[in-house]
PDB file of C-alpha atoms and ligand atoms in Angstrom:
ATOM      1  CA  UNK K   1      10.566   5.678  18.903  1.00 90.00           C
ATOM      2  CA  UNK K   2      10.148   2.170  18.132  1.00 96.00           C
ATOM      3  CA  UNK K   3      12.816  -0.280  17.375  1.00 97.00           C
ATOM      4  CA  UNK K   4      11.910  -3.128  15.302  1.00 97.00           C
ATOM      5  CA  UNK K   5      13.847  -5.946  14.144  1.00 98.00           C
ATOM      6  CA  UNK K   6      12.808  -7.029  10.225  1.00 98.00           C
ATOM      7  CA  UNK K   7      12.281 -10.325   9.665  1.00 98.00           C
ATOM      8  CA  UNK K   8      13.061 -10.808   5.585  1.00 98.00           C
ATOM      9  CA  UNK K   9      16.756  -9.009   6.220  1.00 98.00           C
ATOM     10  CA  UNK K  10      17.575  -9.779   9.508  1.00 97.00           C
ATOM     11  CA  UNK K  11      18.272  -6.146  10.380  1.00 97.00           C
ATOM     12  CA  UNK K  12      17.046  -4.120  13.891  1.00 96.00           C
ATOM     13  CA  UNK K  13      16.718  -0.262  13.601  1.00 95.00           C
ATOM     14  CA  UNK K  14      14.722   2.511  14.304  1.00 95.00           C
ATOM     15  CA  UNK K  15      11.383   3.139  13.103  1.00 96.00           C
ATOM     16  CA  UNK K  16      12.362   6.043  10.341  1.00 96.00           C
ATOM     17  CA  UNK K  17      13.874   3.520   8.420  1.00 97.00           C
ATOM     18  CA  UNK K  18      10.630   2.080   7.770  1.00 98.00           C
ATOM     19  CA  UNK K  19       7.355   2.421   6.533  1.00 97.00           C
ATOM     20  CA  UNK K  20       3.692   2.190   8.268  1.00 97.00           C
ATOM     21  CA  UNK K  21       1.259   0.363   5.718  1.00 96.00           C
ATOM     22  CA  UNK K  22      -1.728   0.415   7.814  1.00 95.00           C
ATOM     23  CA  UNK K  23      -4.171  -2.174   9.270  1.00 96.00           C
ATOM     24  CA  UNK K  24      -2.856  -6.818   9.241  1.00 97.00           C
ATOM     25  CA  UNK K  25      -4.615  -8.895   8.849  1.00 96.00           C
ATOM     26  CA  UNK K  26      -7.747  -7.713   6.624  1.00 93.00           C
ATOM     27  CA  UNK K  27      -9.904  -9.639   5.106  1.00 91.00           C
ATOM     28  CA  UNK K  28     -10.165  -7.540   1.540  1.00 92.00           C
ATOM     29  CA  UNK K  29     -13.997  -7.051  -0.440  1.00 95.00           C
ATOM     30  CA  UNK K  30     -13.971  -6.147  -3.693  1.00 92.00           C
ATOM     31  CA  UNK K  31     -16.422  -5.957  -6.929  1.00 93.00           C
ATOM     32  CA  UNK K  32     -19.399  -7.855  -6.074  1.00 95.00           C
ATOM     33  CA  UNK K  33     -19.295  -7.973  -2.409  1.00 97.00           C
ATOM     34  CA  UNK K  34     -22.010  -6.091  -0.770  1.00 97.00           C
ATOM     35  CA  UNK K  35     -22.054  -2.625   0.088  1.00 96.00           C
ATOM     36  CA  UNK K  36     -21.699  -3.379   4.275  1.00 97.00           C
ATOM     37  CA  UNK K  37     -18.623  -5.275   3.715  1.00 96.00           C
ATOM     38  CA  UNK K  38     -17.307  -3.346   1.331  1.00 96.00           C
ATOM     39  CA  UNK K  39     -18.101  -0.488   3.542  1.00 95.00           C
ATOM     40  CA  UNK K  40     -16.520  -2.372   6.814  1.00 94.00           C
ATOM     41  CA  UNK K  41     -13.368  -3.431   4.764  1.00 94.00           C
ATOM     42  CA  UNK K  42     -12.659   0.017   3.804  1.00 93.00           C
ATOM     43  CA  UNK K  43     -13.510   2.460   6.863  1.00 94.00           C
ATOM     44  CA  UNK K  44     -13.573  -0.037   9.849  1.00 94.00           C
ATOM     45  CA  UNK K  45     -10.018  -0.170  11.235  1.00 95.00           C
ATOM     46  CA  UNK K  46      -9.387  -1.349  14.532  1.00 95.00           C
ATOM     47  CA  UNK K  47      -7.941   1.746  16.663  1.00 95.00           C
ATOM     48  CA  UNK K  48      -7.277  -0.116  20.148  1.00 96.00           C
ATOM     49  CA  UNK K  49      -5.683   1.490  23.231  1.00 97.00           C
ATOM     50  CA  UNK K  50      -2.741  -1.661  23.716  1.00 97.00           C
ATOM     51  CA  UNK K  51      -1.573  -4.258  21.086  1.00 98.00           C
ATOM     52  CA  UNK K  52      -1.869  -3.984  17.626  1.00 98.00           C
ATOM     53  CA  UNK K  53      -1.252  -5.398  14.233  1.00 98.00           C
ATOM     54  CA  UNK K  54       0.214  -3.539  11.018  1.00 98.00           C
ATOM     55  CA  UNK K  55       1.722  -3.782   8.185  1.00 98.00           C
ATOM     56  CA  UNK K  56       5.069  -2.172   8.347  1.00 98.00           C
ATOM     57  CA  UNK K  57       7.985  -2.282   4.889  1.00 98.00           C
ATOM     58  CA  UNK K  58      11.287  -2.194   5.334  1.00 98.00           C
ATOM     59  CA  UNK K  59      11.361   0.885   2.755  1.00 97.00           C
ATOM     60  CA  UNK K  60      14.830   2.280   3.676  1.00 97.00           C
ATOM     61  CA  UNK K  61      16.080  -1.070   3.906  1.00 97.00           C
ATOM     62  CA  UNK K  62      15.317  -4.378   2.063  1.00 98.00           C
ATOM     63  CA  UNK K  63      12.082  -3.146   0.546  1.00 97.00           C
ATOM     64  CA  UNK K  64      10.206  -5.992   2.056  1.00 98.00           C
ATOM     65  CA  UNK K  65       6.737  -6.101   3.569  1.00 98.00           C
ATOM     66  CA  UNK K  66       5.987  -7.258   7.067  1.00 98.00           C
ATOM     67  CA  UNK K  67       3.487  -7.435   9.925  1.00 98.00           C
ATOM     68  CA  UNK K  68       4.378  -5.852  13.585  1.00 98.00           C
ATOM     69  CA  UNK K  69       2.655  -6.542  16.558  1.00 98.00           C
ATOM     70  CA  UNK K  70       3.082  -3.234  18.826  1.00 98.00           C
ATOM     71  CA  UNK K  71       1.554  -1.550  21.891  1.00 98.00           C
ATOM     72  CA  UNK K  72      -0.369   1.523  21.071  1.00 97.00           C
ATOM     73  CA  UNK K  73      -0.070   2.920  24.617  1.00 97.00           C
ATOM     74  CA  UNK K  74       3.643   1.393  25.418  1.00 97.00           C
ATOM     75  CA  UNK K  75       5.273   1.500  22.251  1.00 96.00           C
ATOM     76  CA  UNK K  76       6.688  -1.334  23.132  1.00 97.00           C
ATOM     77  CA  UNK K  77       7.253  -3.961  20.088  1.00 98.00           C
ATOM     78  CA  UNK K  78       6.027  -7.924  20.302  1.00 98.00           C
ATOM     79  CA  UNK K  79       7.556  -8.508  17.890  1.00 98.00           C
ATOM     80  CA  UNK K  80       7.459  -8.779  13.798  1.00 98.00           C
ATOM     81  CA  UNK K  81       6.573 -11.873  11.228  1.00 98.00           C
ATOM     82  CA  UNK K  82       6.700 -12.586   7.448  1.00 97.00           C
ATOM     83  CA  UNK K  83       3.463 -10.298   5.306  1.00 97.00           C
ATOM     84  CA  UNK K  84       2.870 -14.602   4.281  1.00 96.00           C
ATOM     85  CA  UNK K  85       1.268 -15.143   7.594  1.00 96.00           C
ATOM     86  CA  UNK K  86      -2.202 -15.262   8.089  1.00 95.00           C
ATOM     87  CA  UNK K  87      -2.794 -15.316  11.777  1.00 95.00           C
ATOM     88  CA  UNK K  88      -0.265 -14.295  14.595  1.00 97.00           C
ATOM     89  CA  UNK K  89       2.069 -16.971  15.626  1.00 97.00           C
ATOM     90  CA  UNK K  90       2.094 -18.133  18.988  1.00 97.00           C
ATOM     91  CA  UNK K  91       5.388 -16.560  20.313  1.00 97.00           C
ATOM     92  CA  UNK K  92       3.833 -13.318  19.619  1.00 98.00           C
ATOM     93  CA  UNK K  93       0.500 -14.036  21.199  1.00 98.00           C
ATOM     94  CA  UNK K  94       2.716 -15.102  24.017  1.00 98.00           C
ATOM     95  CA  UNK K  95       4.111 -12.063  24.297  1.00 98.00           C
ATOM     96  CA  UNK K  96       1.038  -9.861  24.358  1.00 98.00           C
ATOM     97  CA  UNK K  97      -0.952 -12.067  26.593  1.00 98.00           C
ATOM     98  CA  UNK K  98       2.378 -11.564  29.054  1.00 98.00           C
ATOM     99  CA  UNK K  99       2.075  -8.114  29.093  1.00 97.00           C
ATOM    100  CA  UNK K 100      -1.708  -7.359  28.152  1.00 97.00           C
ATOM    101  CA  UNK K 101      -3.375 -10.526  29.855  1.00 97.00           C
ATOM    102  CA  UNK K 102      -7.030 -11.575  28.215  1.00 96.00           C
ATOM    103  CA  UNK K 103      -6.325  -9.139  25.424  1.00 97.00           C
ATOM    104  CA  UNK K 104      -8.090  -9.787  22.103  1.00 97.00           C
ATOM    105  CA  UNK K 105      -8.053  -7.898  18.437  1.00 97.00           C
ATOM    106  CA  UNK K 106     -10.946  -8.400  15.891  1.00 95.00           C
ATOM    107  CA  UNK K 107     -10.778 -12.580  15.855  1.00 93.00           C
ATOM    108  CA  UNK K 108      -7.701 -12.854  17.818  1.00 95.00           C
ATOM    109  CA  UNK K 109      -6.780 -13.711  21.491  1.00 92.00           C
TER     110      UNK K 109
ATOM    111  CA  UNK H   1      28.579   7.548 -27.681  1.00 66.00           C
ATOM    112  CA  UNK H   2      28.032  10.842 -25.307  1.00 83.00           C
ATOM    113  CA  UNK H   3      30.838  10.707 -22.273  1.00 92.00           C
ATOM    114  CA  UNK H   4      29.683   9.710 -19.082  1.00 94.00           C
ATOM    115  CA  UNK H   5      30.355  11.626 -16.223  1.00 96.00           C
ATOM    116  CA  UNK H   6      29.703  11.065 -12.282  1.00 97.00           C
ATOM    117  CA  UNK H   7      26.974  13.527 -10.794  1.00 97.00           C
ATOM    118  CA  UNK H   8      29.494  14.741  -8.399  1.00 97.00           C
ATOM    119  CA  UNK H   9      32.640  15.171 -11.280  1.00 96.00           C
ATOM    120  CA  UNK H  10      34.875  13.938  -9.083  1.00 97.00           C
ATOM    121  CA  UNK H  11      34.047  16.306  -6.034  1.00 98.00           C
ATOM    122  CA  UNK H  12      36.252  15.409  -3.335  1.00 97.00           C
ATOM    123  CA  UNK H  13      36.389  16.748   0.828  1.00 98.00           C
ATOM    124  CA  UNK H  14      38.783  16.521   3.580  1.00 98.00           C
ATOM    125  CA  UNK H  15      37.745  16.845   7.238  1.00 98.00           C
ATOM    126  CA  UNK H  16      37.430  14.192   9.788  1.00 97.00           C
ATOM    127  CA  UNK H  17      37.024  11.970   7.223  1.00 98.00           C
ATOM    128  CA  UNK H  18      37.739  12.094   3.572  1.00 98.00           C
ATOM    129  CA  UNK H  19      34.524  12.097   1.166  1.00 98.00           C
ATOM    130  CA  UNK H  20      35.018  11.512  -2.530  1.00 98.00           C
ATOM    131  CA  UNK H  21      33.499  10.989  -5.691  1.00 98.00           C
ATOM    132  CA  UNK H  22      34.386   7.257  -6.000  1.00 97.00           C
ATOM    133  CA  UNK H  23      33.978   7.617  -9.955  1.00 97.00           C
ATOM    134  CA  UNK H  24      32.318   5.784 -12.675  1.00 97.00           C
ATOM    135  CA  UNK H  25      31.117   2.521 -11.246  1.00 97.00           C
ATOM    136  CA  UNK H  26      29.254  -0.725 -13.216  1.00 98.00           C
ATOM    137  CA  UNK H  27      26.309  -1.438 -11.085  1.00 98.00           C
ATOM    138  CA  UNK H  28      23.951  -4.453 -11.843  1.00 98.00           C
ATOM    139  CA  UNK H  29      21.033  -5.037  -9.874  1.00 98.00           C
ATOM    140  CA  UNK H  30      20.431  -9.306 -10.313  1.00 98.00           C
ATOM    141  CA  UNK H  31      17.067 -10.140  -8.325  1.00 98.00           C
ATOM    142  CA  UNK H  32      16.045 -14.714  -8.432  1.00 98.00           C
ATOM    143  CA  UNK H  33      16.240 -16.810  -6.076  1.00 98.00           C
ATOM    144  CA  UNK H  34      19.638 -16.332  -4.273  1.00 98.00           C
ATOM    145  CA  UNK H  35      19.805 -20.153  -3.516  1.00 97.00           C
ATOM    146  CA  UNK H  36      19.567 -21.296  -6.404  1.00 98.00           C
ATOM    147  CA  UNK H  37      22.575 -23.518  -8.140  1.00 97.00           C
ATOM    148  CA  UNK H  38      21.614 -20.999 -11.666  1.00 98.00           C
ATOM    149  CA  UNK H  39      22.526 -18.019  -9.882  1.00 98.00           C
ATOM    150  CA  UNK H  40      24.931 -19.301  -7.968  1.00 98.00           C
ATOM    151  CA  UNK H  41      26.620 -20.248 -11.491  1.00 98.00           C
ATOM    152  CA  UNK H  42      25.783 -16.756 -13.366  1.00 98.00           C
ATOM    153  CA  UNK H  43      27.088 -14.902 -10.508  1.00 98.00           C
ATOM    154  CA  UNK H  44      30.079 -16.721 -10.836  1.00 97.00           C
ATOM    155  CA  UNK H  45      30.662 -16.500 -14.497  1.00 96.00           C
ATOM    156  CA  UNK H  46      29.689 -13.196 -14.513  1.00 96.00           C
ATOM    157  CA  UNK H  47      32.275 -11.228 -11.604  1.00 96.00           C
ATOM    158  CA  UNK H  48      33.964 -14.695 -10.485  1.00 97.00           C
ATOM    159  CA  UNK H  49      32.551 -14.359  -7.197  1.00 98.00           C
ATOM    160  CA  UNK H  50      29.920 -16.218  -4.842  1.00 98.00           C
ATOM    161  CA  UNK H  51      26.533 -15.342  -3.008  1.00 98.00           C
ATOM    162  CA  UNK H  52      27.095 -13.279  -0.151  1.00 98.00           C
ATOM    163  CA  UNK H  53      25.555 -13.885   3.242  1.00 98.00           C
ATOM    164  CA  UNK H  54      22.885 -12.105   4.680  1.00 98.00           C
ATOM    165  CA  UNK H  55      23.876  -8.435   4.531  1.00 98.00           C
ATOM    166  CA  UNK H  56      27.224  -9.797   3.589  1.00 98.00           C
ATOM    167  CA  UNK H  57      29.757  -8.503   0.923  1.00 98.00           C
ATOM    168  CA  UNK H  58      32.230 -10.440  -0.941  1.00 97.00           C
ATOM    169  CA  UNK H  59      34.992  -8.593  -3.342  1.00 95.00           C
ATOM    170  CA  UNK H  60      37.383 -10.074  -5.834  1.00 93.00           C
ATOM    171  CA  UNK H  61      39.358  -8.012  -8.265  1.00 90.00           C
ATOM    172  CA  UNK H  62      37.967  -5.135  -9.422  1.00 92.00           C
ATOM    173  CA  UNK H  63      34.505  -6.575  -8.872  1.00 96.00           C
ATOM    174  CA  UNK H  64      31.770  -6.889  -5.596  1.00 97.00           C
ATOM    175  CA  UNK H  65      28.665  -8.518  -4.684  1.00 98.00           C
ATOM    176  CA  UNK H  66      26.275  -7.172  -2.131  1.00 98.00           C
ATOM    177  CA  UNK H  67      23.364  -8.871  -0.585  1.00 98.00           C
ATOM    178  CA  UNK H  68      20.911  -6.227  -1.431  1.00 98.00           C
ATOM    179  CA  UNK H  69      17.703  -7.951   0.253  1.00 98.00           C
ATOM    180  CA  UNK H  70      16.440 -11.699   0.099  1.00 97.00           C
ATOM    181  CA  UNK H  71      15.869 -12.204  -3.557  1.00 98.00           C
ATOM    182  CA  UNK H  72      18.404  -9.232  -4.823  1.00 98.00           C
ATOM    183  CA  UNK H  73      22.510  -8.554  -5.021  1.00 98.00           C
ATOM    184  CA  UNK H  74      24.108  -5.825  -6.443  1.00 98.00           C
ATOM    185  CA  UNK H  75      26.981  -6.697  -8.869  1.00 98.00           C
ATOM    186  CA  UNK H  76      29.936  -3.834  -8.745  1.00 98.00           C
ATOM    187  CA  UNK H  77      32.195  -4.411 -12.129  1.00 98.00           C
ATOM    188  CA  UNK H  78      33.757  -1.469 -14.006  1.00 98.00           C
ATOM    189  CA  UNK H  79      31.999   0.575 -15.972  1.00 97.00           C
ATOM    190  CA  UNK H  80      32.842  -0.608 -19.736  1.00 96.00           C
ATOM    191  CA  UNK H  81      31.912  -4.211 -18.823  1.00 97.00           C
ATOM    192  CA  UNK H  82      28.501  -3.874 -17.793  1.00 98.00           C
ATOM    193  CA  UNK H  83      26.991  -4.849 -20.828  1.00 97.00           C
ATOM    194  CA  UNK H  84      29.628  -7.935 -21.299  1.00 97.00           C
ATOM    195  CA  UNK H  85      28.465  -8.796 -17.654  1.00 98.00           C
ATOM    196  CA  UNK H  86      24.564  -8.529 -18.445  1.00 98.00           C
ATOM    197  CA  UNK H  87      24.661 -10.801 -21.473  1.00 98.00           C
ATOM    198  CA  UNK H  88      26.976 -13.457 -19.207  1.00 97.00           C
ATOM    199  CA  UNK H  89      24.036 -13.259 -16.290  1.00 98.00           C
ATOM    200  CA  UNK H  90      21.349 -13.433 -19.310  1.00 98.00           C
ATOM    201  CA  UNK H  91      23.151 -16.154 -20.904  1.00 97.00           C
ATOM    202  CA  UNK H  92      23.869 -17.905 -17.559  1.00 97.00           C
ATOM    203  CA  UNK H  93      19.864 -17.447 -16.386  1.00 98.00           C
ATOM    204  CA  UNK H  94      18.355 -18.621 -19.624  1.00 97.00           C
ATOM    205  CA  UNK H  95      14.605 -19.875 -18.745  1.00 97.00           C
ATOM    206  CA  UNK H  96      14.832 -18.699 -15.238  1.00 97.00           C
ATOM    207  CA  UNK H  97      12.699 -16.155 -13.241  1.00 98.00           C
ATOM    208  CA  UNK H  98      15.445 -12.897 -13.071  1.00 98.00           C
ATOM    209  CA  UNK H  99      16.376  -9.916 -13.462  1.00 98.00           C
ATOM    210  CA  UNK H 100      19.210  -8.356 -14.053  1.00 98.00           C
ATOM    211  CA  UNK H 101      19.349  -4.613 -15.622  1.00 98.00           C
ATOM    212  CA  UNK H 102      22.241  -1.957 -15.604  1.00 98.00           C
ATOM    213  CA  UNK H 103      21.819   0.773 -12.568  1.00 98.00           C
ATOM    214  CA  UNK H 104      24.947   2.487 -13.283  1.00 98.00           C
ATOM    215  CA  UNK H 105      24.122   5.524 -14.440  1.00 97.00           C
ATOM    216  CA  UNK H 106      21.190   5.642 -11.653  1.00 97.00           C
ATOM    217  CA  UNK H 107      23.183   5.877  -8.795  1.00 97.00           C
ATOM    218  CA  UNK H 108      26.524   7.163  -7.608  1.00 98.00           C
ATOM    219  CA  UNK H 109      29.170   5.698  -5.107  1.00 98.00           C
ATOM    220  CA  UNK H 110      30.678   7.474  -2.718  1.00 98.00           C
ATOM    221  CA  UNK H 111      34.330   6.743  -0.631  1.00 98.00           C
ATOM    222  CA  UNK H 112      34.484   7.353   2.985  1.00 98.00           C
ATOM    223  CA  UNK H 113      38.241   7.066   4.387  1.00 98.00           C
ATOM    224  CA  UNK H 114      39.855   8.580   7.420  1.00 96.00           C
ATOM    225  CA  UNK H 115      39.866   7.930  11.440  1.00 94.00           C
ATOM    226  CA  UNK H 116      36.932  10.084  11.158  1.00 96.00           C
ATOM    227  CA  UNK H 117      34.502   7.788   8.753  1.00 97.00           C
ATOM    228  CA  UNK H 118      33.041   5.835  11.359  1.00 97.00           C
ATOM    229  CA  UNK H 119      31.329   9.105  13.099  1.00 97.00           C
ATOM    230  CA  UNK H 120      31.036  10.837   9.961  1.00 98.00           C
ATOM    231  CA  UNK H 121      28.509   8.099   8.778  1.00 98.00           C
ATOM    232  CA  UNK H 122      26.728   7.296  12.437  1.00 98.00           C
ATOM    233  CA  UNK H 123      25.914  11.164  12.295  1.00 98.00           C
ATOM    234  CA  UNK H 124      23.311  10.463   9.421  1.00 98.00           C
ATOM    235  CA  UNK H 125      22.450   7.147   9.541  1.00 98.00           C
ATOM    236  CA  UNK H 126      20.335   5.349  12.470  1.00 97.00           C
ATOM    237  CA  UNK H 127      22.739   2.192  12.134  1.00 97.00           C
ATOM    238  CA  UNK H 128      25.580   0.929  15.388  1.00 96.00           C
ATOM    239  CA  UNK H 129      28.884   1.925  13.287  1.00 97.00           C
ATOM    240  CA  UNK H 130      31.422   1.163  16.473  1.00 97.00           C
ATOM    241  CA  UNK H 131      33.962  -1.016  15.151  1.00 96.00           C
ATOM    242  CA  UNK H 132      32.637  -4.222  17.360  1.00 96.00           C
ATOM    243  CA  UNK H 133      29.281  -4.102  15.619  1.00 96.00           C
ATOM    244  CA  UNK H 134      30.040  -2.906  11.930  1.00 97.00           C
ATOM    245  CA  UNK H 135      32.831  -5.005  10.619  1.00 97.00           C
ATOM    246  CA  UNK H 136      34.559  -5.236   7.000  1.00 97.00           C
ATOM    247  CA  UNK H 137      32.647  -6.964   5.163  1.00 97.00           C
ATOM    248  CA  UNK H 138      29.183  -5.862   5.831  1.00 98.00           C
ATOM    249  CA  UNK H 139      26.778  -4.238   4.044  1.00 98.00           C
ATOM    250  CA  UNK H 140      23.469  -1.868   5.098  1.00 98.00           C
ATOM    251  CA  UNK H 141      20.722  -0.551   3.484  1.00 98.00           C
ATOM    252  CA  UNK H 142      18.951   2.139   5.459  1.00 98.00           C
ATOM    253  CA  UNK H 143      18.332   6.549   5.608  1.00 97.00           C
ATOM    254  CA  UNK H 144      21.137   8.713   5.398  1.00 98.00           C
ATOM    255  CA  UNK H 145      19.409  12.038   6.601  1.00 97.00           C
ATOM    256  CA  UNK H 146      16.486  11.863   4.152  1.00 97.00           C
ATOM    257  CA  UNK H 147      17.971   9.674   1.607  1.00 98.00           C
ATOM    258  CA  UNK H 148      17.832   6.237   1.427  1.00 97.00           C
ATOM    259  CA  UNK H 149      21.387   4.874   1.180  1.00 98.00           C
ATOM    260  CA  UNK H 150      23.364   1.568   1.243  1.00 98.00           C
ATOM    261  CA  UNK H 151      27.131   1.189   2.046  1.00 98.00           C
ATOM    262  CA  UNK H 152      29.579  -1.750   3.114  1.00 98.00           C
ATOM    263  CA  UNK H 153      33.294  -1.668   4.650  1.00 97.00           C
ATOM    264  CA  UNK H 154      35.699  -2.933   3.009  1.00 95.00           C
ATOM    265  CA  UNK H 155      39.015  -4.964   4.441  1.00 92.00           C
ATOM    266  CA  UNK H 156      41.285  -1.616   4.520  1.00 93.00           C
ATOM    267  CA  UNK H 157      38.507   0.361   7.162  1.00 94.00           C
ATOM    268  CA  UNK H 158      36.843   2.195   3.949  1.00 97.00           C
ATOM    269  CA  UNK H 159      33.262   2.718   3.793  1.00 98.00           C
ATOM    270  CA  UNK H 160      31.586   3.379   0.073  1.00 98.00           C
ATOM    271  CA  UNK H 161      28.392   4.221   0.057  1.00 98.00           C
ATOM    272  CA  UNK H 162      25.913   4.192  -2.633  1.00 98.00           C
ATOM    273  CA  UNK H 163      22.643   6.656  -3.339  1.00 98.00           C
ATOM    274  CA  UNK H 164      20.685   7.618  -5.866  1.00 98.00           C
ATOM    275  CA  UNK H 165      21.975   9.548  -8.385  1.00 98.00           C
ATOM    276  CA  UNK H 166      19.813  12.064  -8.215  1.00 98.00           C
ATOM    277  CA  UNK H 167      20.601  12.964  -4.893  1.00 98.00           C
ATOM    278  CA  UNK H 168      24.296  12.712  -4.897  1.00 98.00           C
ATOM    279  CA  UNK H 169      24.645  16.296  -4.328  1.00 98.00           C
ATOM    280  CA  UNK H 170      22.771  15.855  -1.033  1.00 98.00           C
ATOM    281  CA  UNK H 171      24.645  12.962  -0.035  1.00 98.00           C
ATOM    282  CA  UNK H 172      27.819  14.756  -0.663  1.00 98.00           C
ATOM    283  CA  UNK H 173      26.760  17.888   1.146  1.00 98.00           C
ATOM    284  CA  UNK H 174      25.370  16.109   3.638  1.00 98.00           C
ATOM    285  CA  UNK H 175      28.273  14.222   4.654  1.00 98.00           C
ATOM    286  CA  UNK H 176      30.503  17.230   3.806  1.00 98.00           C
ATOM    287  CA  UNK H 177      28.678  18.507   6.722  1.00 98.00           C
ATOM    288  CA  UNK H 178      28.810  15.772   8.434  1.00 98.00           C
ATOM    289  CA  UNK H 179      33.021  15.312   8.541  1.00 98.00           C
ATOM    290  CA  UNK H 180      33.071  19.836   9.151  1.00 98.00           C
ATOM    291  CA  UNK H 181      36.464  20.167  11.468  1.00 97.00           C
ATOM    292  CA  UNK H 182      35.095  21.322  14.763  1.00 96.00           C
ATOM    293  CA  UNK H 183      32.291  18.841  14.689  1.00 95.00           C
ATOM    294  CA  UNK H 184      34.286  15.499  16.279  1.00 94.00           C
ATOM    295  CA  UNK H 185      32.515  13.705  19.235  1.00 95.00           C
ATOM    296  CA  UNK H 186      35.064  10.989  19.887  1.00 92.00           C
ATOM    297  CA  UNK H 187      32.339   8.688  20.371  1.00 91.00           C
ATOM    298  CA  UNK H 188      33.867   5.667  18.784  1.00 90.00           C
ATOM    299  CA  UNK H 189      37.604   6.698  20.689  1.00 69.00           C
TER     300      UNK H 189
HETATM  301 ZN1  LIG F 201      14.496  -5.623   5.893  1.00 82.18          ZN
END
């Protein structure tokens, strides 16, 4: 069970009040990209044993949309930032690197 | 002009806590930006009351506003002045970016009274309902069972809770079942 705090509404529950929305963080290819990326974008997903980044919404909640950072292995939750942020902030890097030191996922470290 | 009528016709249970049909309710949904001085105003003209805090309720007479999420309240009024209310906010919003549409007959409200509501609610809903962490005032969205649900305590220690319409008869049974005499765990003294 993972307990997760939202950030739009300020509220911490349990995860069956929200909503997985798979994979942060991608970069999206559309019409007129090439096949490879298109291909890459669509059936590439990181799968990684330790942290990882997803979209999670708030769908029993606030509605909202929201990244998580959590721990594949641990469960344990880094922590969660705005669906407006296009890289991981630092605190949550922080906290990663404290528990999974010289960790990296896709561009990020 | 057809007669309305709650989903649960006034349906009403006594156990460890009291569960009833709270009855024909105006519900607005107003979405904008919440810190705006235009909103602020048309929420004003509208029920006479101000913008709630985060997950906050305020009530005046006869009339609530709920912090429903960061760019949405929920305007309680009765049920005959919804319209009145709508054209006030749509008066008051002119030119802005809102919303504001009549949910009333979309969802129902439910009352929760008794020594027992606390439990009765904790028992479906993942939320901390002991009285030091859920105080009058507030207001949660979250799952009751497999509903989603919001509710908010008033000053007097009752909850009301509001669902979907279509489910009401769930919600009902659910906390019906919930509030059964026999079923007390005395977790919250
Ligand atoms: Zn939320």
């Amino acid at each position: 069970m993972l307990i997760l705090t939202c950030p739009c509404c300020g509220v911490t529950g349990e995860e069956t009040e929200f909503h997985q929305g798979g994979e942060a963080h991608l970069k999206r290819f559309g019409p007129g990209s090439s096949d490879d990326d298109f291909h890459t974008y669509m059936f590439a997903k990181e799968n990684p044993k330790g942290a990882h980044f997803e979209r999670w919404r708030h769908n029993n909640g606030c509605g909202k949309w929201f990244i998580m950072a959590r721990d594949t292995v641990t469960l344990e939750v880094y922590g969660t930032y705005p669906a407006q942020t296009h890289e991981p902030p630092k605190n949550i890097r922080d906290a990663i690197t404290a528990k999974r030191p010289g960790w990296t996922w896709r561009d990020f470290a | 002009m057809s007669e309305a009528v709650t989903p649960l016709n006034g349906a009403d249970f006594e156990g460890l806590a009291t569960i009833k049909d709270a009855g024909l309710s105006g519900m607005i949904t107003l979405r904008g930006d919440l810190a705006s001085k235009e909103v602020k105003a048309a929420v004003k003209k509208a029920v006479g009351l101000g913008i709630p805090l985060q997950r906050q309720a305020l009530s005046g007479q006869g009339t609530a506003v709920l912090w429903m999420s960061p760019d949405e309240l929920l305007l309680l009024c009765a049920y005959d002045e919804v319209a009145q209310k709508i054209a006030a906010l749509e008066k008051a919003l002119e030119g802005q970016h809102f919303l504001a549409v009549n949910v009333s007959d979309a969802r129902t409200v439910l009352r929760i009274s008794g020594t027992g509501a606390r439990e009765t609610l904790a028992k479906l809903c993942p939320v901390d309902l002991s009285p030091g962490a859920f105080t009058p005032g507030m207001v949660r969205r979250t799952r009751m069972a497999q509903i989603p649900a919001a509710f908010w305590l008033d000053d007097s220690g009752v909850f009301y809770l509001i669902c979907f319409r279509s489910v009401a008869d769930y919600a009902f049974g659910a906390l019906k079942d919930a509030a059964l005499p026999g079923g007390e765990v005395g977790v919250y003294g």
